[in-house]
mmCIF file with all atom_site columns, C-alpha atoms in Angstrom:
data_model
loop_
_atom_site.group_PDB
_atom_site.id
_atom_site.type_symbol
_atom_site.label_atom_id
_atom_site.label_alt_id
_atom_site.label_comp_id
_atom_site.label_asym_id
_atom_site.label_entity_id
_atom_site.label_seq_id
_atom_site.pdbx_PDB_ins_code
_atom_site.Cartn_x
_atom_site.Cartn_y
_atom_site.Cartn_z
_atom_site.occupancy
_atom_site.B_iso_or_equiv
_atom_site.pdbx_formal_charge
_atom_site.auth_seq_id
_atom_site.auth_comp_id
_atom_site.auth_asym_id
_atom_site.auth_atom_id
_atom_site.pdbx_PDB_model_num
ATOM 1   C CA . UNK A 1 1   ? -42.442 -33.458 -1.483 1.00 50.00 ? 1   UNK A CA 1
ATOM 2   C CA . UNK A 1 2   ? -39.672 -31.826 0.326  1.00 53.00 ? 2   UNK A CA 1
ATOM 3   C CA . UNK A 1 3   ? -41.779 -28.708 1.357  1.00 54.00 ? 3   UNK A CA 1
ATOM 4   C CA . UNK A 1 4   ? -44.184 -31.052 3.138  1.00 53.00 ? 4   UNK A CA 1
ATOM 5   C CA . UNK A 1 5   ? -44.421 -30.306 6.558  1.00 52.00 ? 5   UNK A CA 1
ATOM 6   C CA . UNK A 1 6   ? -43.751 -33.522 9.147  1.00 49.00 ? 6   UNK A CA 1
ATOM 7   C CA . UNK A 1 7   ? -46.633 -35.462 10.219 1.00 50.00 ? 7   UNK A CA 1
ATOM 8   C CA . UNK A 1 8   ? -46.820 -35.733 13.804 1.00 51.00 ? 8   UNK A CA 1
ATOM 9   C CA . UNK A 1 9   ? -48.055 -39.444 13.931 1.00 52.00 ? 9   UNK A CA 1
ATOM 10  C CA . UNK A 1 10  ? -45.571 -42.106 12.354 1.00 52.00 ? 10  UNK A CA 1
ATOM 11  C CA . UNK A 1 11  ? -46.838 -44.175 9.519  1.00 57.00 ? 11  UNK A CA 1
ATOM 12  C CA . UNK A 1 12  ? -48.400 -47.376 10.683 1.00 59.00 ? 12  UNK A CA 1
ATOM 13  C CA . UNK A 1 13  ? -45.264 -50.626 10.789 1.00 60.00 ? 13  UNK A CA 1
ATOM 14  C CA . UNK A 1 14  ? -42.616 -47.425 10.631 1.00 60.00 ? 14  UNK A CA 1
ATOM 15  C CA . UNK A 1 15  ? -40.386 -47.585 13.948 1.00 67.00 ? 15  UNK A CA 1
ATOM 16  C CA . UNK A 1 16  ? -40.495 -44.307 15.718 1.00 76.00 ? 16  UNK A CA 1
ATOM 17  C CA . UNK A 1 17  ? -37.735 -42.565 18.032 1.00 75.00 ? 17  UNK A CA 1
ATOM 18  C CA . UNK A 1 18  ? -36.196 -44.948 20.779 1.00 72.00 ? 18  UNK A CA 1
ATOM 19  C CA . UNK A 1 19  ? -34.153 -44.006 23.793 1.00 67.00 ? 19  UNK A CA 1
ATOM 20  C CA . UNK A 1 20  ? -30.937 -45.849 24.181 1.00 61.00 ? 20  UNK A CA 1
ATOM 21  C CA . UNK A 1 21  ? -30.053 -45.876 27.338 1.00 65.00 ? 21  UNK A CA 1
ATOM 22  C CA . UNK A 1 22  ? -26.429 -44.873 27.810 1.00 54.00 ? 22  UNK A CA 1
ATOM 23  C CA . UNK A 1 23  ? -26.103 -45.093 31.924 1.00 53.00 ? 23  UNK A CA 1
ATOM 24  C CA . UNK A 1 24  ? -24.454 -41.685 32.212 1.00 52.00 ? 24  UNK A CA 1
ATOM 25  C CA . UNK A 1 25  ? -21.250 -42.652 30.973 1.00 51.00 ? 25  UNK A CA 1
ATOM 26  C CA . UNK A 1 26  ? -19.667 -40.713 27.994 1.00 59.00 ? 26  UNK A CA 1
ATOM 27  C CA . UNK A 1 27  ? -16.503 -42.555 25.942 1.00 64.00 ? 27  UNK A CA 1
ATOM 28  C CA . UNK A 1 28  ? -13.521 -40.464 26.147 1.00 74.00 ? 28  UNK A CA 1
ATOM 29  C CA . UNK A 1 29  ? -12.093 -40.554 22.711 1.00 77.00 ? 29  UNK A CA 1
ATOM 30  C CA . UNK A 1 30  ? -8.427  -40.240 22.826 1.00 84.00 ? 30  UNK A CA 1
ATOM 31  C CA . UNK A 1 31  ? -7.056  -37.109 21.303 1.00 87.00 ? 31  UNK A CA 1
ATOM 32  C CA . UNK A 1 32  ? -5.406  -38.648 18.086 1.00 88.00 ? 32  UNK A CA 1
ATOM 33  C CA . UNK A 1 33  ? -6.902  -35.749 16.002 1.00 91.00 ? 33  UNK A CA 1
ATOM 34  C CA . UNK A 1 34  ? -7.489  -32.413 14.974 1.00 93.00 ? 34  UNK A CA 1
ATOM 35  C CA . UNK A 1 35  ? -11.381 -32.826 15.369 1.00 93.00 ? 35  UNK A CA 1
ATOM 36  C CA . UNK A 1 36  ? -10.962 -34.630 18.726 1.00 93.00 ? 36  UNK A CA 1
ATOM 37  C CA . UNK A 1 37  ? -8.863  -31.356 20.264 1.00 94.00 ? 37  UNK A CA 1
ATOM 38  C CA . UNK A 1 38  ? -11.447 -29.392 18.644 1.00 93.00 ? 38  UNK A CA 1
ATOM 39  C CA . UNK A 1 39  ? -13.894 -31.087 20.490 1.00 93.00 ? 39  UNK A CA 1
ATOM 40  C CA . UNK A 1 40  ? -12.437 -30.925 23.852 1.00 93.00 ? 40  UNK A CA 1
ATOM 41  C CA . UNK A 1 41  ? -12.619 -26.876 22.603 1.00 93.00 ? 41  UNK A CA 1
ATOM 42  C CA . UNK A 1 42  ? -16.379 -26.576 22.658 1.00 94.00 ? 42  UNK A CA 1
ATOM 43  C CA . UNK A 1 43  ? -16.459 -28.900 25.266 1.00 92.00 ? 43  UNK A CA 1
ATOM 44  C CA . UNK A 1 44  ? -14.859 -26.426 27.561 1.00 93.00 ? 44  UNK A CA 1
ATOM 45  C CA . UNK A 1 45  ? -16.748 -23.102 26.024 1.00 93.00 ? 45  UNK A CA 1
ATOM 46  C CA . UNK A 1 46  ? -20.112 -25.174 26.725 1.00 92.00 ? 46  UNK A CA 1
ATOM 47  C CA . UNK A 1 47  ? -18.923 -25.948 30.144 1.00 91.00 ? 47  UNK A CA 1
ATOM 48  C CA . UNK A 1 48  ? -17.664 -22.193 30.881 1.00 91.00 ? 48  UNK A CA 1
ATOM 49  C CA . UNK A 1 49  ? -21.132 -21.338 29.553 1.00 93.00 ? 49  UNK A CA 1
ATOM 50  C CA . UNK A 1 50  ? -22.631 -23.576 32.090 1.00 90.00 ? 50  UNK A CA 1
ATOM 51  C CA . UNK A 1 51  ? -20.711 -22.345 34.820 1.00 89.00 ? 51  UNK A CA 1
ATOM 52  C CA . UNK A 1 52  ? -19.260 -25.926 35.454 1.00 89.00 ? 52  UNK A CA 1
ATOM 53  C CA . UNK A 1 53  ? -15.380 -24.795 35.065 1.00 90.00 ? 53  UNK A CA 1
ATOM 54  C CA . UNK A 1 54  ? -14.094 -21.458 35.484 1.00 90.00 ? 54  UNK A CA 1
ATOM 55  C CA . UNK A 1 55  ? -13.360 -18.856 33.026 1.00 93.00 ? 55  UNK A CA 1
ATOM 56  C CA . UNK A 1 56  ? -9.185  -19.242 33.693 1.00 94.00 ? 56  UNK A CA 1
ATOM 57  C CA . UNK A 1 57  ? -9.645  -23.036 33.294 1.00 93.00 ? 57  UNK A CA 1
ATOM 58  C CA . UNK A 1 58  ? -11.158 -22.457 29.736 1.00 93.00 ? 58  UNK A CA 1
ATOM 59  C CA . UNK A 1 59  ? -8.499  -20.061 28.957 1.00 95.00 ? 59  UNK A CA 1
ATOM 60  C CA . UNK A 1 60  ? -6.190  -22.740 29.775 1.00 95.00 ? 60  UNK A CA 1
ATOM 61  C CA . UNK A 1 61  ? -7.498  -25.207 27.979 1.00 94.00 ? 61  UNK A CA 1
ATOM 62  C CA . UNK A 1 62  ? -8.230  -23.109 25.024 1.00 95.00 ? 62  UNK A CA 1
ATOM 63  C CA . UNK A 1 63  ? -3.922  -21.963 25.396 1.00 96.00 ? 63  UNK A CA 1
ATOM 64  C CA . UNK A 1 64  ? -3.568  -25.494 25.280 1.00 96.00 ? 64  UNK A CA 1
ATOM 65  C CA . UNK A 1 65  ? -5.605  -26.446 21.943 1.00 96.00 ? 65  UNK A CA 1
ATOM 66  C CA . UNK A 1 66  ? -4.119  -23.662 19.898 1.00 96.00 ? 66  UNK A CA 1
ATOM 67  C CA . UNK A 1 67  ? -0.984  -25.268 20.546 1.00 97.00 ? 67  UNK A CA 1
ATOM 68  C CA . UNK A 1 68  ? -2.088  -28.686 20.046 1.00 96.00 ? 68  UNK A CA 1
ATOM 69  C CA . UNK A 1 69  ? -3.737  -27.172 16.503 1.00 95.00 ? 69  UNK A CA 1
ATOM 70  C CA . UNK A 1 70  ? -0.253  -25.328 15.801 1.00 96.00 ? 70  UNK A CA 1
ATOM 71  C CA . UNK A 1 71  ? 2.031   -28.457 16.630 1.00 96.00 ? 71  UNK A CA 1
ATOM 72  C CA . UNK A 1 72  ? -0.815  -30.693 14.082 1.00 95.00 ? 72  UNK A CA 1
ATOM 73  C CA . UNK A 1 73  ? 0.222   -28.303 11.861 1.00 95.00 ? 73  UNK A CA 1
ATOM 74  C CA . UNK A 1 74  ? 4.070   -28.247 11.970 1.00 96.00 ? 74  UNK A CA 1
ATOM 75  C CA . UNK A 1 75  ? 4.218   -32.044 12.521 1.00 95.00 ? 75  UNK A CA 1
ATOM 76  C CA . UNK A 1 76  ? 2.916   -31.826 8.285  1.00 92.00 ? 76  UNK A CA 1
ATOM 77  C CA . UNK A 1 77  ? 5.832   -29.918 7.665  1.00 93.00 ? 77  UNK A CA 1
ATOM 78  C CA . UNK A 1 78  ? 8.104   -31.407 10.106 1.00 96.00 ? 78  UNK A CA 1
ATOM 79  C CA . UNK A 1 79  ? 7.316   -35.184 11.709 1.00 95.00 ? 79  UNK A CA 1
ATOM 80  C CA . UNK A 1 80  ? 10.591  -34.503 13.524 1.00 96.00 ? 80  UNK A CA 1
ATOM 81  C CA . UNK A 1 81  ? 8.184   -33.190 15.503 1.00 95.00 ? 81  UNK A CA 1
ATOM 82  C CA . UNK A 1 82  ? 5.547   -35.498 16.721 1.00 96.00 ? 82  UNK A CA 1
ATOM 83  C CA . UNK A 1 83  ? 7.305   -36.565 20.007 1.00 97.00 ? 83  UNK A CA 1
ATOM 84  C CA . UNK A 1 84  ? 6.214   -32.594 20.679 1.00 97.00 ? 84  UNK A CA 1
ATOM 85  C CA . UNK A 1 85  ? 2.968   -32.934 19.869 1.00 96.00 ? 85  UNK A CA 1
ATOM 86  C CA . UNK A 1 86  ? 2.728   -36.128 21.720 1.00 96.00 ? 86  UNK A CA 1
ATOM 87  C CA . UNK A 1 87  ? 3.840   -34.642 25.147 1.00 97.00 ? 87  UNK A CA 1
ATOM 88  C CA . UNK A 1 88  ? 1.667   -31.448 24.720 1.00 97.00 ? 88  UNK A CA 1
ATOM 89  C CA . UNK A 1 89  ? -1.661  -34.362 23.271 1.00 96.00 ? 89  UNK A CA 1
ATOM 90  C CA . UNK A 1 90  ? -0.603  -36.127 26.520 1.00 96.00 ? 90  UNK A CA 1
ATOM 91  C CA . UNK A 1 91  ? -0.412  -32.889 29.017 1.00 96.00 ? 91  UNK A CA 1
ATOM 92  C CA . UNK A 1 92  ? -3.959  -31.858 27.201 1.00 95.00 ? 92  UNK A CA 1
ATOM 93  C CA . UNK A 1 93  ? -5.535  -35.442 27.524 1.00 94.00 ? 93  UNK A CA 1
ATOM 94  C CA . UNK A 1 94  ? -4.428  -35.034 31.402 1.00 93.00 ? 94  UNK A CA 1
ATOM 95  C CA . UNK A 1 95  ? -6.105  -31.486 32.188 1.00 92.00 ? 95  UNK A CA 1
ATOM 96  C CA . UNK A 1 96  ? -9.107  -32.471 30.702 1.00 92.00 ? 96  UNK A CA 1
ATOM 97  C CA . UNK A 1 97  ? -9.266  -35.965 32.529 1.00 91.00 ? 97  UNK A CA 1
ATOM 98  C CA . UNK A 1 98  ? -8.719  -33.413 35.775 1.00 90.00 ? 98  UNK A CA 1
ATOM 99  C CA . UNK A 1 99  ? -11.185 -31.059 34.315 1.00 87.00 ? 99  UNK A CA 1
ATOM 100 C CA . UNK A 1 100 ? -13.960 -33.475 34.228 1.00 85.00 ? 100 UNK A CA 1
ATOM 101 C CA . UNK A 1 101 ? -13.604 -34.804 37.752 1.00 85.00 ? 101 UNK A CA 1
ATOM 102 C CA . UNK A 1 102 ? -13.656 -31.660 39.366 1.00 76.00 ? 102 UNK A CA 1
ATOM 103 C CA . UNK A 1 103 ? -16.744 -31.231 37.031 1.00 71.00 ? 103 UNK A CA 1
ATOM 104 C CA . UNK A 1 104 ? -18.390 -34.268 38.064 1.00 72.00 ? 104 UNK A CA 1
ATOM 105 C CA . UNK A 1 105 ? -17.435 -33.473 42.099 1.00 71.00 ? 105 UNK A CA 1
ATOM 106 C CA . UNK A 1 106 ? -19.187 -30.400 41.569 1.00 67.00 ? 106 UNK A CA 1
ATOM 107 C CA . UNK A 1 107 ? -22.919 -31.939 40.492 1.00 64.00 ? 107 UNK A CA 1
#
């Protein structure tokens, strides 16, 4: 039944949660699309949030993804324009690769 509240023991043979162990490191996924920017987005909010970056860094970065979104946008209308969007995927791609060492120096 769908109303059925979970069982707290798992059924006998049934394989319960498992940790896989990921060593710390996260895969960057390049910023080919509008989801990925809109990652890197909450990505900086949760880190402003945390107090890992600064407020003006996430301001940046957020100046920097409506851009990004704009240019995804335009480039529909117009793929004249998707050596723009490259540059500004590329200068995004490179203040988040700085963003997340000073993050890391700072744990």
């Amino acid at each position: 039944m769908p109303d059925e509240p979970l069982k707290s023991s798992p059924r006998a043979g049934a394989p319960g949660l498992r940790v896989i162990r990921g060593e710390g490191q996260r895969k960057q996924e390049p910023l080919a699309s509008r989801d990925a920017v809109a990652r890197v987005l909450m990505e900086a909010g949760a880190d402003m949030l945390l107090r890992r970056i600064s407020p003006a860094r996430a301001q940046e970065i957020e100046r920097k993804v409506d851009r990004v979104l704009d240019l995804f946008d335009r480039v529909d209308a117009a793929p004249v324009l998707m050596p723009v969007l490259k540059r500004h995927l590329d200068e995004l791609e490179a203040l988040m690769r700085e963003t997340r060492e000073v993050r890391a120096a700072r744990r």
